[in-house]
Short mmCIF file of C-alpha atoms and ligand atoms in Angstrom, two decimals:
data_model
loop_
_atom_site.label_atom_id
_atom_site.label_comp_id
_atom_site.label_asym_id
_atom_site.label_seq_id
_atom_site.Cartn_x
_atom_site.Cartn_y
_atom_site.Cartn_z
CA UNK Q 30 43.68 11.08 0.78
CA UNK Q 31 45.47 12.76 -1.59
CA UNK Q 32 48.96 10.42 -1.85
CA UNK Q 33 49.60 9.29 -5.19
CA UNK Q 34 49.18 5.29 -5.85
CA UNK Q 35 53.08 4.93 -7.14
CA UNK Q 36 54.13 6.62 -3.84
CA UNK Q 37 52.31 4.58 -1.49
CA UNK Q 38 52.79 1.15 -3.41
CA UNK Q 39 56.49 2.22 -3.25
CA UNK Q 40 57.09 3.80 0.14
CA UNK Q 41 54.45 1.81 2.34
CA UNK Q 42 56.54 -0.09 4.74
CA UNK Q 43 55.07 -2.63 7.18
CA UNK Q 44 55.05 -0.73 10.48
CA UNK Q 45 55.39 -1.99 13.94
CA UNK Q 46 56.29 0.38 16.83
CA UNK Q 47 53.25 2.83 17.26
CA UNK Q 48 52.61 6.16 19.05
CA UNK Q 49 50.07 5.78 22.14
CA UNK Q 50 47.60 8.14 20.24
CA UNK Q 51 44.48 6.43 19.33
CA UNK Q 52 43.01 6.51 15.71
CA UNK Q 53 39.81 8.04 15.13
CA UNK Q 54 37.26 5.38 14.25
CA UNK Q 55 36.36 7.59 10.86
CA UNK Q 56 40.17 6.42 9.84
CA UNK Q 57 39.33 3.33 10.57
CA UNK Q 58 36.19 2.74 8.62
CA UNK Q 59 37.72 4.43 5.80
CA UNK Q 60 40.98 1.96 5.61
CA UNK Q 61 38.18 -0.87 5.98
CA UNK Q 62 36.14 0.98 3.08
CA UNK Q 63 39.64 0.71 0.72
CA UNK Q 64 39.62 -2.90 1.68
CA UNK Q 65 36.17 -3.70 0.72
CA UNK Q 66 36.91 -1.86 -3.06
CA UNK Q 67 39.51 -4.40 -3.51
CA UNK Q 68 38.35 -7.10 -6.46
CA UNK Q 69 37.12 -10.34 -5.42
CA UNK Q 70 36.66 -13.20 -7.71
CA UNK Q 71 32.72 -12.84 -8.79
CA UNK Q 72 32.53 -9.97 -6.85
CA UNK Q 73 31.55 -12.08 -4.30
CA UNK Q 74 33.18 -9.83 -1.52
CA UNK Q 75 33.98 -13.07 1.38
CA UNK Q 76 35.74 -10.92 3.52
CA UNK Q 77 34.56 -9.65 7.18
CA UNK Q 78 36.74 -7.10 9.31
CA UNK Q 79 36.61 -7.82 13.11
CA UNK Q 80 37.87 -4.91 15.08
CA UNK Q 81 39.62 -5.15 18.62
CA UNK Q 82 40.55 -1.84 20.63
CA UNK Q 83 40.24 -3.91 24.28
CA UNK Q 84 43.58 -3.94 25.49
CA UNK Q 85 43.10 -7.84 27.41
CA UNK Q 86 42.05 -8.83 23.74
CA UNK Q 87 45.02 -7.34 21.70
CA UNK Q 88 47.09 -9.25 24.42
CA UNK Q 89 45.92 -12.71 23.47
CA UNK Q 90 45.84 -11.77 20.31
CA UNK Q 91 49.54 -11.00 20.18
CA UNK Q 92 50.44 -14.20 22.43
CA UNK Q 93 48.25 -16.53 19.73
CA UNK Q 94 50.74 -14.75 16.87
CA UNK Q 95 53.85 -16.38 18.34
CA UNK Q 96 54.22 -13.51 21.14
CA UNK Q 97 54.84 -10.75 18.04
CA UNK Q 98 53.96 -7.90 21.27
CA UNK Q 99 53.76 -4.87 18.70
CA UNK Q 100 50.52 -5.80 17.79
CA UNK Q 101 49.39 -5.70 21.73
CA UNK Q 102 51.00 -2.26 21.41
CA UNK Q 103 48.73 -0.65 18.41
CA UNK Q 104 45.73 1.34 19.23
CA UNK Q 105 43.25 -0.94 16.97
CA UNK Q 106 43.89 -4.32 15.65
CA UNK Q 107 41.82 -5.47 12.62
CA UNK Q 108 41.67 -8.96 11.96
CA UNK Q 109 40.34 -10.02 8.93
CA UNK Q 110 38.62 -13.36 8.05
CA UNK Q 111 36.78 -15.04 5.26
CA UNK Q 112 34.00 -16.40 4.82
CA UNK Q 113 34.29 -19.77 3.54
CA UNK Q 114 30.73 -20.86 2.49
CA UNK Q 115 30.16 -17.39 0.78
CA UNK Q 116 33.57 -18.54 -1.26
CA UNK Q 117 32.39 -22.08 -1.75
CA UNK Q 118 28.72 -21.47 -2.73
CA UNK Q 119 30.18 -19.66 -5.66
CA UNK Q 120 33.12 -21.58 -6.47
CA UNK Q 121 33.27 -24.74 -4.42
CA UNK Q 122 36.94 -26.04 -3.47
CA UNK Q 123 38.40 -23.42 -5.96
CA UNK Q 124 36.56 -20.19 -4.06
CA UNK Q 125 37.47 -21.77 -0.48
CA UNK Q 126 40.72 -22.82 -1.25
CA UNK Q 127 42.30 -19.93 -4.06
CA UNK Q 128 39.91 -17.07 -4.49
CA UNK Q 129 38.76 -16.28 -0.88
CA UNK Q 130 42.43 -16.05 0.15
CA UNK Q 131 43.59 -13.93 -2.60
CA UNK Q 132 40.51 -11.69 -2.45
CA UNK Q 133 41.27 -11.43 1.16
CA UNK Q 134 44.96 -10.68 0.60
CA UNK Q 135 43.76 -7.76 -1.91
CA UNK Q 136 41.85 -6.22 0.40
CA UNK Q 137 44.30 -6.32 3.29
CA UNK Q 138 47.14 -4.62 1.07
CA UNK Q 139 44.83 -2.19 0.04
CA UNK Q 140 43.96 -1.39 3.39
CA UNK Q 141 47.61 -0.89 3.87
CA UNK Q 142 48.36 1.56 0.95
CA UNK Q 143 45.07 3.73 2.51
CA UNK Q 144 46.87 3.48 5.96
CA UNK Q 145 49.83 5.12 4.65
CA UNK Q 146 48.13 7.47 2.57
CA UNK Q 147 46.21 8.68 5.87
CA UNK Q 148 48.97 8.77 7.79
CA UNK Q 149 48.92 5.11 9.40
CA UNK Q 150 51.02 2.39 9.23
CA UNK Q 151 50.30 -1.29 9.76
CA UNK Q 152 51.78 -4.51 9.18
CA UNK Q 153 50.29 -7.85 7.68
CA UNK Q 154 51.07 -10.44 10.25
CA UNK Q 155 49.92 -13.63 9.08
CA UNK Q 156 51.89 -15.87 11.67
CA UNK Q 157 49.48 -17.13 14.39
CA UNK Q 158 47.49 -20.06 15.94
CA UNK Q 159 43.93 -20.23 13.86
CA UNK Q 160 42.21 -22.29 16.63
CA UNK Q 161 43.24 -19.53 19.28
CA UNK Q 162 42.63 -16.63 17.45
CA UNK Q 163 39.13 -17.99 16.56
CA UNK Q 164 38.66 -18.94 20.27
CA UNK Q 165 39.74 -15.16 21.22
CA UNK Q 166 37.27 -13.73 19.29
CA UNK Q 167 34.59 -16.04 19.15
CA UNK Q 168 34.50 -16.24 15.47
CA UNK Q 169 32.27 -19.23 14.40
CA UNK Q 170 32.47 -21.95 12.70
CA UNK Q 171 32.66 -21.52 8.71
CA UNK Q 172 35.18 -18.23 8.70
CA UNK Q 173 38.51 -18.46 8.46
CA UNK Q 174 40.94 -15.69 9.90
CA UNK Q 175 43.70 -14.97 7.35
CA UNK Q 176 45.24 -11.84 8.84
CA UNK Q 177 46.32 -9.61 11.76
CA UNK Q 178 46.31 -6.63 11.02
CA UNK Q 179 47.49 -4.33 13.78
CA UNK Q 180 47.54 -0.36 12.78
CA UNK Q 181 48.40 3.00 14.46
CA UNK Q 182 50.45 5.97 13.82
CA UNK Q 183 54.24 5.13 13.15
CA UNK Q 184 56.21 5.42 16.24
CA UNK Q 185 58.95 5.96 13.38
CA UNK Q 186 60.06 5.54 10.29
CA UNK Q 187 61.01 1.88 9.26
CA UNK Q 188 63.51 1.16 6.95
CA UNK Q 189 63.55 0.21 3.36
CA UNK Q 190 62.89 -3.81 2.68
CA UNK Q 191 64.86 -5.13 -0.54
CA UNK Q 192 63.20 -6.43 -3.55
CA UNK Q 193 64.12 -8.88 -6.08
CA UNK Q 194 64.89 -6.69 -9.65
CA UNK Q 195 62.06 -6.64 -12.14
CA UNK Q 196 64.13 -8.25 -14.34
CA UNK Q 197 64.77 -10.75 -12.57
CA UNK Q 198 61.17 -11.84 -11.66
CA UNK Q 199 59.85 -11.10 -15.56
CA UNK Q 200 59.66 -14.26 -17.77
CA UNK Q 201 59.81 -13.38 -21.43
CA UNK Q 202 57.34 -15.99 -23.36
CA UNK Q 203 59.64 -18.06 -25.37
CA UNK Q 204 58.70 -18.20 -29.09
C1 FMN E 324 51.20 -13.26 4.17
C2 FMN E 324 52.09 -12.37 5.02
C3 FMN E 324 52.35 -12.73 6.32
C4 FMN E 324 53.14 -11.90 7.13
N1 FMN E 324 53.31 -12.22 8.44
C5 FMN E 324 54.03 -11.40 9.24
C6 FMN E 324 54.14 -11.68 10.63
O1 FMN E 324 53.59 -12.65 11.15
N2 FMN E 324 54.86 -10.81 11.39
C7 FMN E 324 55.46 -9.71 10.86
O2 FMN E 324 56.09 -8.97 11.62
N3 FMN E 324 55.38 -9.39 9.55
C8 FMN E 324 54.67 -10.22 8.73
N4 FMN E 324 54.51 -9.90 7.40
C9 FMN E 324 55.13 -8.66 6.85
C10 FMN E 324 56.38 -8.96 6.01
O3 FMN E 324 57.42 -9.38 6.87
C11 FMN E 324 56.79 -7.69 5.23
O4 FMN E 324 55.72 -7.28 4.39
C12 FMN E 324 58.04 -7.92 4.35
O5 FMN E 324 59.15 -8.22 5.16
C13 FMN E 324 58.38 -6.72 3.49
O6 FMN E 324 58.53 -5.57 4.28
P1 FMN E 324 57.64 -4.25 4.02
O7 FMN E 324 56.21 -4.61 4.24
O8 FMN E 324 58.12 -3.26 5.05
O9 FMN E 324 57.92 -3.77 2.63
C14 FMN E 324 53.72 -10.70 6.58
C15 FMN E 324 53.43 -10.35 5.26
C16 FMN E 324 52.60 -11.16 4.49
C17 FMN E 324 52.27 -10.73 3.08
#
């Protein structure tokens, strides 16, 4: 706690080469609790946080994601999935295909930002076979897993990522 929201929007870097140490589960539930704070469109809240510490299970989980082995490598993996009737009872096609994902993807980076801020690092990995991840975790039918989310302490300090200049993504409204 404590890091201010500027600094850890601007200095949070996607993280993935981890110290051994595991994270206390208190950590955990608290990065989880910033996720669930996120908005979601009518409040609706689809998202559910699976979370994996068995070593076997972090290894398929990390061969389904296109053999990315870091996330084998952190001490907790969170992957989190949406619940796609909970989206679609409330919005049909638009809350299953639109809001539940970018609900979802507000959660996960605010999970991120209260990573940093406690210390943690993580990285969004969003490259991975659905099917197999769902058959690795036995996550039934109706919920959709958007995101990897592999998270530990920083094994070091990752570099800075380039961004496109503000002024260059800002449309003025022509008159
Ligand atoms: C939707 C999404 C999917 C991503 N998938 C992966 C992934 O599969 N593997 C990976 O290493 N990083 C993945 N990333 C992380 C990006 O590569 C990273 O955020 C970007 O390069 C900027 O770097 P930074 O997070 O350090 O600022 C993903 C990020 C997002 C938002």
């Amino acid at each position: 706690m404590g890091v201010d929201v500027f600094k850890a929007i601007f200095e949070r870097r996607s993280v993935r080469k981890f110290r051994s140490e595991p994270v206390p589960d208190e950590l955990i539930f608290k990065i989880v609790e910033a996720g669930v704070w996120a908005p979601s469109a009518g409040n609706v809240q689809p998202w559910e946080v699976i979370l994996i510490k068995n070593p076997e299970t972090k290894e398929k989980l990390a061969r389904a994601a296109l053999n990315q082995g870091f996330i084998a490598e952190a001490p907790i993996v969170l992957v989190v999935c949406v619940d796609l009737e909970k989206a679609g009872w409330a919005y049909g096609e638009r809350g299953v295909n639109l809001y539940c994902l970018q609900d979802s993807g507000a959660a996960i980076q605010n999970m991120l930002l209260a990573a940093y801020a406690l210390g943690l690092g993580g990285c969004w990995v969003g490259a991975f076979y659905e099917d197999e991840v769902k058959k690795i975790l036995g996550i039934p039918r109706g919920f959709r897993p958007v995101a990897i989310v592999p998270i530990g302490y920083p094994a070091s300090k990752p570099s800075k990522t380039p961004r496109r200049r503000v002024e260059q993504v800002v449309h003025m409204e022509k008159f």
